XYZ file of C-alpha atoms in Angstrom:
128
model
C -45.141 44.885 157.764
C -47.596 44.159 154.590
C -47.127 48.155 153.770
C -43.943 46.934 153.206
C -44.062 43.920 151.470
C -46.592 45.345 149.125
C -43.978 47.689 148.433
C -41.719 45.206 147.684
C -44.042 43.645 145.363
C -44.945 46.742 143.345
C -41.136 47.291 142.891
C -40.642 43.990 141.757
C -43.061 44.201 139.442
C -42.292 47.281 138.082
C -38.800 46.113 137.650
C -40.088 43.085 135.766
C -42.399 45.022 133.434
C -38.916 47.202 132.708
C -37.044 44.082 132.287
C -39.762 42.397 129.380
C -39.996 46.035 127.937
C -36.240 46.015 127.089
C -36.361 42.313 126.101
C -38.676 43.688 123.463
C -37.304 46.066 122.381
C -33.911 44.199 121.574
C -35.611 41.149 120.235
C -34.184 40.443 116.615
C -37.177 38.839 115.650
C -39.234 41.492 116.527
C -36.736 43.877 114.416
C -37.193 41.305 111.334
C -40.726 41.525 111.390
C -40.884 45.156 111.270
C -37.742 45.684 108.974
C -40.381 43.652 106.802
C -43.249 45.498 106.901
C -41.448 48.889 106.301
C -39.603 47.235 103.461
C -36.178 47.837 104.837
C -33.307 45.649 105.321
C -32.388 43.431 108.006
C -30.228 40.235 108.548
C -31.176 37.931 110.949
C -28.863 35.297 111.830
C -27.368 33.122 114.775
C -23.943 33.036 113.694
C -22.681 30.864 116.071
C -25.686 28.282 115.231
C -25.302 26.522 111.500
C -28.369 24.433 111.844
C -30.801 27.731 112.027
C -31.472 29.405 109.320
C -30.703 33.045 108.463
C -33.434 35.160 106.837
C -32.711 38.424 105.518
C -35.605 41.590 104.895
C -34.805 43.329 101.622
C -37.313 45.462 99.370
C -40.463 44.245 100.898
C -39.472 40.628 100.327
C -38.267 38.019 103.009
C -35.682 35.210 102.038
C -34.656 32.462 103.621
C -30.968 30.789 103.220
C -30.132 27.459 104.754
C -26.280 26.646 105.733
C -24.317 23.729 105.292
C -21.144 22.954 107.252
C -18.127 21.840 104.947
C -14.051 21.911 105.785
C -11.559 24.701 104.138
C -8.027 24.002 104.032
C -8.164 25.444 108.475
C -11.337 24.365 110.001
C -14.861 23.262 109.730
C -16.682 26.344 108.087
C -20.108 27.307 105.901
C -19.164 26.135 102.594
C -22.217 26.065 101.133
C -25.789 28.772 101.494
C -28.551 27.964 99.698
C -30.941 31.240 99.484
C -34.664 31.177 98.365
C -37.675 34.078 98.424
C -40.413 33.096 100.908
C -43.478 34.404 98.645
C -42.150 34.918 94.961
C -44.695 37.450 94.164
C -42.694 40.158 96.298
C -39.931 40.051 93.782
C -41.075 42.431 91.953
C -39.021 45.019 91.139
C -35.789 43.317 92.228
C -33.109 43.802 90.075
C -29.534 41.525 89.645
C -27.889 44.287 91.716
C -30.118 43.719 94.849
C -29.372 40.156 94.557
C -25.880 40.778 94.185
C -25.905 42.917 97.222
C -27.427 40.453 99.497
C -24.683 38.083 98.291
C -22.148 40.419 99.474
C -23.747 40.680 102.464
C -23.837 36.803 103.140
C -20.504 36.531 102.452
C -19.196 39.419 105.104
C -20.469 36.847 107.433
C -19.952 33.746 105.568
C -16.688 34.332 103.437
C -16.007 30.831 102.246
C -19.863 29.812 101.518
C -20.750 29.267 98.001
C -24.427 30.699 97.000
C -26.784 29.031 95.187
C -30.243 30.545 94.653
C -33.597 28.819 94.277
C -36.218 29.610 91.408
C -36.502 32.110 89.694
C -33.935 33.948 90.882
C -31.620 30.927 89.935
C -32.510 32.177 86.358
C -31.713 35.917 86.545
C -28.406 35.339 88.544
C -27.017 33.264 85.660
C -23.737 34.225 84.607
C -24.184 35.530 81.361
């Protein structure tokens, strides 16, 4: 009888360490935090949440964008992102494309939100 309950117990917990390995693994976090420190991109975003912000991996540089709930002329949508860098000095480099490719990819998930950047990048994204 204990031979097999220990059994039992050594399944179970070899199930359990399989379980917390794949919840890992598919952790977007996780996959933020390394998209970060290989300098690649990644959006991170709960959709379905507008108090949480998004942050987005791009270059080497993290940014944050808050959301703000608004009406269109159907329903209750983001109407308004506001976007800033975490650390400034990873900026470096950037260019007005990159920025306008992260706006384009804010607004495949946010189509009616208007984007408004924060210092310095406020400056550079100044229609000219």
């Amino acid at each position: 009888m204990i031979i097999v309950l220990i059994r039992f117990l050594i399944i179970s917990l070899i199930i359990y360490l399989f379980y917390r390995g794949i919840v890992y693994l598919m952790d977007p976090k996780r996959k933020l935090d390394e998209s970060y420190e290989k300098g690649s991109y990644y959006f991170y975003d709960d959709v379905k949440n507008v108090r949480k912000n998004f942050f987005i991996s791009f270059k080497g540089a993290l940014f944050e964008g808050e959301k703000y709930l608004g009406t269109t002329d159907n329903a209750f949508e983001v109407v308004s992102i506001f976007v800033w860098a975490k650390d400034t000095m990873n900026l470096q480099g950037f260019t007005r494309d990159d920025f306008l490719f992260l706006e384009k990819e804010i607004l495949m998930n946010y189509p009616d939100a208007d984007i408004s950047w924060k210092n310095p990048i406020e400056d550079l994204m100044k229609p000219e």
